[in-house]
Amino acid sequence: MKAFLHRVIPVVLGLVLCASAGASRRFDAATIERGRYLATASDCIACHTAHHNGAPMAGGLVMSSPVGDIVSTNITPSKRHGIGDYTEQQFADALRKGIRADGQPLYPAMPYVSYAALTDPDVHALYAYFMEGVPAVEKAAPHTSLPFPMNVRMSMKVWNALFLDPQPLARTEGRSAQWLRGRYLAEGAAHCSTCHTPRGALMQEKKELNMAGSQVGQWYAPNITPHPTAGIGSWSEAELAQYLRTGRLEGKSQAAGSMAEAITYSFSHLEQADLDAIAHYIKSLPPVDLGETGTPGAPRFGQGQAGHALGEVRGQGYAAGMAGPQLGAQVYSANCASCHGASGEGTRDGYYPSLFHNSATVGKTNLIAAILLGVDRKTADGHVFMPPFGDQPNALNRLSDKEVAALANYIGVKFGGGDASVKPEDIAVIRQGGPRSPLLTMARVGMAIGVLVLLALAFTIVRRRRGKVGA
Amino acid sequence: MIPSTISRRRALQVLGGATLLGAAGQLLSASRTRIAGELAGPGLDAFTAVSRTLTGKAALDPALSLALYHALRADAPDFDGQMAALAATLAQGKALAGDKMAFSEAQAPQQALSQAILQGWYLGVVGKGSKAVSVAFVDALANRAVAAVLTPPSYSYGPCGSWQARP
Amino acid sequence: MNNELSADVVVIGAGICGALLARKLAQAGHAVLMLESGPRVGRAELVERYRHSAFKSDFMAPYPFSEKAPHPVFTPQPNNYIEQAGPHAFSAQYIRMLGGTSWHWAAQMWRYLPSDFRTASQYGVGKDWPISYDELEPYYYEAELIAGVGGSPDTGSPRSQPFPMERVPASWFQQRITERLAPQFQVIDDSTARNSRSFDNRPACCGNNNCMPVCPIDAQYHGGIAAASAEAAGVRTITEAVVYRLEHDAKGAIAAAHYYDWDKVSHRVTGKTFVVAANAIESARLLLLSASDKYPNGLANGSDSVGRNLCDHPAIGVTFDVDEPVWPGRGPVSPCSIGQFRDGAFRSEHAPFRIDISNASQVANVTRELIGQGYHGVKLEGAIRDRAARRVSIKNALEQLPDRNNRVTLGEAKDALGLPVPRIAWDIDDYVIKGTEQTRRRYDEIAAQLGATNVKHSKPGKFGNRQHITGTLSMGHDPADSVTDAYGRAHDHPNLYMAGTGVMPTVGTCNVTLTAVALALRTAEKIGSELRHA
């Protein structure tokens, strides 16, 4: 439904706006359409629209970040509640410099670090789309208020001075047009590195480890460098383009969480030539191995094999199975096997994927997130739906931290080449939104130390003065 | 994923054997190790041999054989003795000569025992009434026999509508 | 005694009807309390209990038996919870658990035919309902929207709106049977609450072929989903609460419900309006248990009709082996049926019937049969494949006419809480017997058209119960021979309502749940408007 609204309503209302007597149109239809395509490639809608019937681009989506919750803003052309009063220069500054119209910096949850690559004509087209292609929504989005000192936006100016590169795409020689287009989209509009690149202590992207994998809230955005075992070196360019278009590569991987969203709202709508260009570029990146996942030397798509432990639990009854040492096997049989098969083999044609030869079961995070949050992905191929097993209203089987940990260990060992190292505490962390960054504590401690140092300094100065006076 | 060049049935047969062996080896819990230790021996071997004769299969899952033997023994204390007698009768060659069993009137208990063993292998159920217990479901031979076309009830067949195609 | 609980509306029984009635009232802003005698059990446990079960063809086996909220059990031994006065045993199956009996069904949600509501005036048999099809039609649709119902529109039940759910695609089995039985027999898609796409945050059917006893993935609607949605809407739910008496005041208004928790501590719950929705047998039992000095025959029983007019759909079946492999067992368990014998002038003479063609896997059945026949070795395995591919199982649902002598009363024995168990007297009338003769003729024709061998009819004189239990709380215009009015309100007690299949005066020609749910939604509306104007 949202995709439908996203596509049809702007066009229809654009036409209506054309026809209405009072409105004066500054932009032609072709520019607005190019802006719409670029907005799709940039996936603005995914963050700037609240889930469950939010109006498109009207903000209100609460995003859990390691330093607190950030709420997206209304970027419809509403003058009171949105960006209707923005000039093109202000729009460009927000997009590429992370500065709002009132001069305050934005938080880099808005990937202006990537969008800094956008060219002037493309920014112009985007401006045209947001001014005249998006219906105005007269409703304010809630404000973001991060805990102190993160709510002091001016500190972002220092961060930007350190980490915002106004020309993020270096000049190169001898690269094909397809590679350049791919880099422009992947590093710019599609902002892949925002999720897939690991971050440093101050939460800046570590460019030397570009696309080597990073935790994003409850999910792990995996290594997409062409490393043969740690990354997607075993994928062809055509396979990567197919994955972007459909969200699935049989026998290898499927998209969930934010990537499923990105595929549903962005990648699946891009032209094949652009998908091919992105794939071509990504496959040209330097291969990196962070040593994160699975059995060393084996790619994360080739781990595990079919199997079950039903012999351990049959003949005893459900209650005994749940109380005994085979908790993981019993939970698997009771909750997962109905779709994923008694031996993890999935269904014919992989509609319900097998759990071996599946990158989702390698490593801990995405396995846990998939269990707790499920998968919900719509493309032209259809609707892929795995129900969640967390605390959601439609989770008719709510699994406890202990049950999910046992299940994740069972699946990880049996199908993912892993060890049984998941603990109930790991589940609790994912359930509450993902790991918290130490940055907040560091900042507060740093400030406290700073205050103490100043106090000590002041004390020393006062004492010396008194001393001088007294002497 | 199972390559499409191998028939699904063949793949499942291979997987089934491998997984049961794997399961038996990998995840043999302490109690099952103890049971396996207690039960291994001529009694289990005789049961497995009789099972091969009755099912006509040269290779039977060792883990399922163990589980069935354990359950059948619990159901009938003199099971080993009954096994020996049944093996002797079957060795005479008459009872299983035709498509259907042909035990004599006097051997009716042995026919019942043979059918109970077949029920265990094919349906995974041992015993009757309050003493009935299910020791296998997906690995029961009846489910394996039709695995090229059907998945056992409660496991998914495929995406909605995939059952339209002719099997 | 604990006296703290109170609500605007107290609903007794958290099955599909009670839960959806409660939910509708909670959504309208009323304070609703739902009391369920049984426990809360998760789906994962039920699925695994099925897989662990040695009696997989007993659909009750996965459902735990609760001593304090007993229900009939059949395997491994019958518990004889219901005393059977005969002549025919009424083998009722119901589940006392949060969500009720529709946990194990095939989600068949049929509308009655218009003539089902007026068989007395039209055919001179049975009873007329106090409402018409047209009056119930909007509530039929409301229920279909909630549950996601789809199917063939050629049912004989007129629709103002199309089905909200696209029908589930037909398996190869259904396609072949349909082709070969045409044109003499028209096989249609059943009206079912089964997802053919993701709906209501539940996945589409993926062919687990386990609808009965339990859908492992909730692709079909059932009372458990209704109960969860009621709780999500703000209905306060207390499980393991066995209501054993309704207390009334001097004027006959219901003042409170008394329940035992499972430690046999009694609690008293007050409210403005009370709804008994504890299935057709247990609801009648509760009304009879609530007998007092003023109402020595039980509550709502001025007509001496509580528990009477008990009906089910008696069923006979046939199995045979078709002459080509058709492979039942792929897709849902009850996908199609023949409806052309539901209506017609013949209803003055003999029972109408609906014929259900099962798509349940026949593997276990044929295996048991073949082992019993002495097959062994390689031949056994080949025979299993051959027969499982060709075995067809058909059963019907015959309309039984209401008879006051078919009734639920209180028995001699007592359950674990000291409450008298239900006792049932039930007989099969000539109307049904003549209907079975017609059915057998049709079965033979169907078998012939499919080139069938090994045709086995169910034993003459023996009937199965379809568990479509109606009549014990019949609605009607006349307080002299009905328990409730057209809204399910007890004639004798203005603040007592009833919901569930028990209020249905006739059992009709199809599965009864959709009609019961539609009536419950209509009753909820009535209760709501009465509370607003009070």
PDB file of N, CA, C and O in Angstrom, chain B residues 149 165-167, chain C residues 171-177 180 321-328 330 384-392 450-451:
ATOM      1  N   VAL B 149       6.536 -36.612  -2.995  1.00  0.00           N
ATOM      2  CA  VAL B 149       5.314 -35.881  -3.346  1.00  0.00           C
ATOM      3  C   VAL B 149       4.739 -35.118  -2.158  1.00  0.00           C
ATOM      4  O   VAL B 149       4.187 -34.029  -2.328  1.00  0.00           O
ATOM      5  N   ALA B 165       0.228 -27.645  -9.085  1.00  0.00           N
ATOM      6  CA  ALA B 165       0.933 -28.375 -10.136  1.00  0.00           C
ATOM      7  C   ALA B 165       0.719 -29.865  -9.963  1.00  0.00           C
ATOM      8  O   ALA B 165       0.583 -30.362  -8.852  1.00  0.00           O
ATOM      9  N   ARG B 166       0.737 -30.585 -11.058  1.00  0.00           N
ATOM     10  CA  ARG B 166       0.588 -32.022 -11.018  1.00  0.00           C
ATOM     11  C   ARG B 166       1.811 -32.632 -10.346  1.00  0.00           C
ATOM     12  O   ARG B 166       2.936 -32.297 -10.701  1.00  0.00           O
ATOM     13  N   PRO B 167       1.620 -33.517  -9.376  1.00  0.00           N
ATOM     14  CA  PRO B 167       2.800 -34.068  -8.690  1.00  0.00           C
ATOM     15  C   PRO B 167       3.583 -35.035  -9.572  1.00  0.00           C
ATOM     16  O   PRO B 167       3.012 -35.671 -10.455  1.00  0.00           O
TER      17      PRO B 167
ATOM     18  N   SER C 171      -5.710 -27.607  -5.306  1.00  0.00           N
ATOM     19  CA  SER C 171      -4.626 -28.560  -5.551  1.00  0.00           C
ATOM     20  C   SER C 171      -4.941 -29.389  -6.779  1.00  0.00           C
ATOM     21  O   SER C 171      -6.083 -29.431  -7.260  1.00  0.00           O
ATOM     22  N   TRP C 172      -3.925 -30.103  -7.265  1.00  0.00           N
ATOM     23  CA  TRP C 172      -4.110 -31.005  -8.395  1.00  0.00           C
ATOM     24  C   TRP C 172      -5.221 -31.988  -8.074  1.00  0.00           C
ATOM     25  O   TRP C 172      -6.063 -32.286  -8.927  1.00  0.00           O
ATOM     26  N   PHE C 173      -5.245 -32.487  -6.851  1.00  0.00           N
ATOM     27  CA  PHE C 173      -6.272 -33.426  -6.399  1.00  0.00           C
ATOM     28  C   PHE C 173      -7.658 -32.832  -6.643  1.00  0.00           C
ATOM     29  O   PHE C 173      -8.527 -33.452  -7.261  1.00  0.00           O
ATOM     30  N   GLN C 174      -7.865 -31.620  -6.175  1.00  0.00           N
ATOM     31  CA  GLN C 174      -9.170 -30.990  -6.317  1.00  0.00           C
ATOM     32  C   GLN C 174      -9.509 -30.763  -7.786  1.00  0.00           C
ATOM     33  O   GLN C 174     -10.646 -30.967  -8.220  1.00  0.00           O
ATOM     34  N   GLN C 175      -8.528 -30.348  -8.562  1.00  0.00           N
ATOM     35  CA  GLN C 175      -8.774 -30.089  -9.985  1.00  0.00           C
ATOM     36  C   GLN C 175      -9.220 -31.361 -10.697  1.00  0.00           C
ATOM     37  O   GLN C 175     -10.179 -31.337 -11.480  1.00  0.00           O
ATOM     38  N   ARG C 176      -8.534 -32.476 -10.438  1.00  0.00           N
ATOM     39  CA  ARG C 176      -8.878 -33.716 -11.132  1.00  0.00           C
ATOM     40  C   ARG C 176     -10.256 -34.214 -10.729  1.00  0.00           C
ATOM     41  O   ARG C 176     -11.046 -34.641 -11.575  1.00  0.00           O
ATOM     42  N   ILE C 177     -10.510 -34.202  -9.427  1.00  0.00           N
ATOM     43  CA  ILE C 177     -11.816 -34.674  -8.953  1.00  0.00           C
ATOM     44  C   ILE C 177     -12.928 -33.809  -9.561  1.00  0.00           C
ATOM     45  O   ILE C 177     -13.957 -34.321 -10.029  1.00  0.00           O
ATOM     46  N   ARG C 180     -13.446 -34.636 -13.276  1.00  0.00           N
ATOM     47  CA  ARG C 180     -14.034 -35.938 -13.569  1.00  0.00           C
ATOM     48  C   ARG C 180     -15.449 -36.076 -13.050  1.00  0.00           C
ATOM     49  O   ARG C 180     -16.196 -36.930 -13.526  1.00  0.00           O
ATOM     50  N   ASP C 321     -10.678 -46.041  -3.760  1.00  0.00           N
ATOM     51  CA  ASP C 321      -9.426 -45.754  -4.466  1.00  0.00           C
ATOM     52  C   ASP C 321      -9.739 -45.399  -5.905  1.00  0.00           C
ATOM     53  O   ASP C 321     -10.281 -46.201  -6.660  1.00  0.00           O
ATOM     54  N   VAL C 322      -9.376 -44.184  -6.285  1.00  0.00           N
ATOM     55  CA  VAL C 322      -9.622 -43.693  -7.644  1.00  0.00           C
ATOM     56  C   VAL C 322      -8.698 -44.426  -8.613  1.00  0.00           C
ATOM     57  O   VAL C 322      -7.673 -44.971  -8.209  1.00  0.00           O
ATOM     58  N   ASP C 323      -9.040 -44.416  -9.886  1.00  0.00           N
ATOM     59  CA  ASP C 323      -8.258 -45.193 -10.857  1.00  0.00           C
ATOM     60  C   ASP C 323      -7.029 -44.452 -11.386  1.00  0.00           C
ATOM     61  O   ASP C 323      -6.376 -44.921 -12.319  1.00  0.00           O
ATOM     62  N   GLU C 324      -6.721 -43.289 -10.832  1.00  0.00           N
ATOM     63  CA  GLU C 324      -5.482 -42.611 -11.248  1.00  0.00           C
ATOM     64  C   GLU C 324      -4.876 -41.975  -9.999  1.00  0.00           C
ATOM     65  O   GLU C 324      -5.584 -41.704  -9.014  1.00  0.00           O
ATOM     66  N   PRO C 325      -3.566 -41.700  -9.997  1.00  0.00           N
ATOM     67  CA  PRO C 325      -2.977 -41.053  -8.816  1.00  0.00           C
ATOM     68  C   PRO C 325      -3.407 -39.594  -8.750  1.00  0.00           C
ATOM     69  O   PRO C 325      -3.203 -38.851  -9.708  1.00  0.00           O
ATOM     70  N   VAL C 326      -4.030 -39.212  -7.666  1.00  0.00           N
ATOM     71  CA  VAL C 326      -4.465 -37.827  -7.497  1.00  0.00           C
ATOM     72  C   VAL C 326      -3.793 -37.148  -6.300  1.00  0.00           C
ATOM     73  O   VAL C 326      -3.796 -35.930  -6.190  1.00  0.00           O
ATOM     74  N   TRP C 327      -3.226 -37.948  -5.396  1.00  0.00           N
ATOM     75  CA  TRP C 327      -2.400 -37.435  -4.307  1.00  0.00           C
ATOM     76  C   TRP C 327      -3.076 -36.394  -3.416  1.00  0.00           C
ATOM     77  O   TRP C 327      -2.727 -35.211  -3.426  1.00  0.00           O
ATOM     78  N   PRO C 328      -4.036 -36.827  -2.615  1.00  0.00           N
ATOM     79  CA  PRO C 328      -4.497 -35.929  -1.545  1.00  0.00           C
ATOM     80  C   PRO C 328      -3.344 -35.677  -0.572  1.00  0.00           C
ATOM     81  O   PRO C 328      -2.389 -36.464  -0.517  1.00  0.00           O
ATOM     82  N   ARG C 330      -1.827 -32.456  -0.329  1.00  0.00           N
ATOM     83  CA  ARG C 330      -1.093 -31.260  -0.737  1.00  0.00           C
ATOM     84  C   ARG C 330      -2.023 -30.067  -0.620  1.00  0.00           C
ATOM     85  O   ARG C 330      -2.994 -29.959  -1.359  1.00  0.00           O
ATOM     86  N   ILE C 384       1.858 -48.640  -0.255  1.00  0.00           N
ATOM     87  CA  ILE C 384       1.593 -47.392   0.470  1.00  0.00           C
ATOM     88  C   ILE C 384       1.561 -46.234  -0.514  1.00  0.00           C
ATOM     89  O   ILE C 384       0.638 -45.411  -0.524  1.00  0.00           O
ATOM     90  N   ARG C 385       2.566 -46.180  -1.376  1.00  0.00           N
ATOM     91  CA  ARG C 385       2.603 -45.083  -2.347  1.00  0.00           C
ATOM     92  C   ARG C 385       1.390 -45.145  -3.258  1.00  0.00           C
ATOM     93  O   ARG C 385       0.755 -44.133  -3.534  1.00  0.00           O
ATOM     94  N   ASP C 386       1.072 -46.359  -3.704  1.00  0.00           N
ATOM     95  CA  ASP C 386      -0.025 -46.495  -4.653  1.00  0.00           C
ATOM     96  C   ASP C 386      -1.345 -46.068  -4.028  1.00  0.00           C
ATOM     97  O   ASP C 386      -2.113 -45.282  -4.613  1.00  0.00           O
ATOM     98  N   ARG C 387      -1.619 -46.592  -2.837  1.00  0.00           N
ATOM     99  CA  ARG C 387      -2.921 -46.282  -2.225  1.00  0.00           C
ATOM    100  C   ARG C 387      -2.996 -44.859  -1.717  1.00  0.00           C
ATOM    101  O   ARG C 387      -4.047 -44.224  -1.782  1.00  0.00           O
ATOM    102  N   ALA C 388      -1.890 -44.343  -1.164  1.00  0.00           N
ATOM    103  CA  ALA C 388      -1.924 -42.966  -0.648  1.00  0.00           C
ATOM    104  C   ALA C 388      -2.201 -41.991  -1.784  1.00  0.00           C
ATOM    105  O   ALA C 388      -2.782 -40.918  -1.573  1.00  0.00           O
ATOM    106  N   ALA C 389      -1.788 -42.380  -2.996  1.00  0.00           N
ATOM    107  CA  ALA C 389      -2.002 -41.495  -4.149  1.00  0.00           C
ATOM    108  C   ALA C 389      -3.440 -41.538  -4.635  1.00  0.00           C
ATOM    109  O   ALA C 389      -3.888 -40.598  -5.293  1.00  0.00           O
ATOM    110  N   ARG C 390      -4.155 -42.644  -4.328  1.00  0.00           N
ATOM    111  CA  ARG C 390      -5.461 -42.823  -4.964  1.00  0.00           C
ATOM    112  C   ARG C 390      -6.623 -42.844  -3.971  1.00  0.00           C
ATOM    113  O   ARG C 390      -7.776 -42.885  -4.384  1.00  0.00           O
ATOM    114  N   ARG C 391      -6.336 -42.792  -2.694  1.00  0.00           N
ATOM    115  CA  ARG C 391      -7.386 -42.926  -1.675  1.00  0.00           C
ATOM    116  C   ARG C 391      -8.165 -41.625  -1.534  1.00  0.00           C
ATOM    117  O   ARG C 391      -7.588 -40.566  -1.300  1.00  0.00           O
ATOM    118  N   VAL C 392      -9.462 -41.701  -1.677  1.00  0.00           N
ATOM    119  CA  VAL C 392     -10.333 -40.536  -1.487  1.00  0.00           C
ATOM    120  C   VAL C 392     -11.241 -40.796  -0.293  1.00  0.00           C
ATOM    121  O   VAL C 392     -11.785 -41.881  -0.156  1.00  0.00           O
ATOM    122  N   LEU C 450     -15.480 -41.970 -10.804  1.00  0.00           N
ATOM    123  CA  LEU C 450     -14.028 -41.864 -10.633  1.00  0.00           C
ATOM    124  C   LEU C 450     -13.342 -43.196 -10.873  1.00  0.00           C
ATOM    125  O   LEU C 450     -12.171 -43.366 -10.544  1.00  0.00           O
ATOM    126  N   GLY C 451     -14.061 -44.155 -11.414  1.00  0.00           N
ATOM    127  CA  GLY C 451     -13.458 -45.448 -11.700  1.00  0.00           C
ATOM    128  C   GLY C 451     -12.942 -46.125 -10.447  1.00  0.00           C
ATOM    129  O   GLY C 451     -11.893 -46.770 -10.471  1.00  0.00           O
TER     130      GLY C 451
END
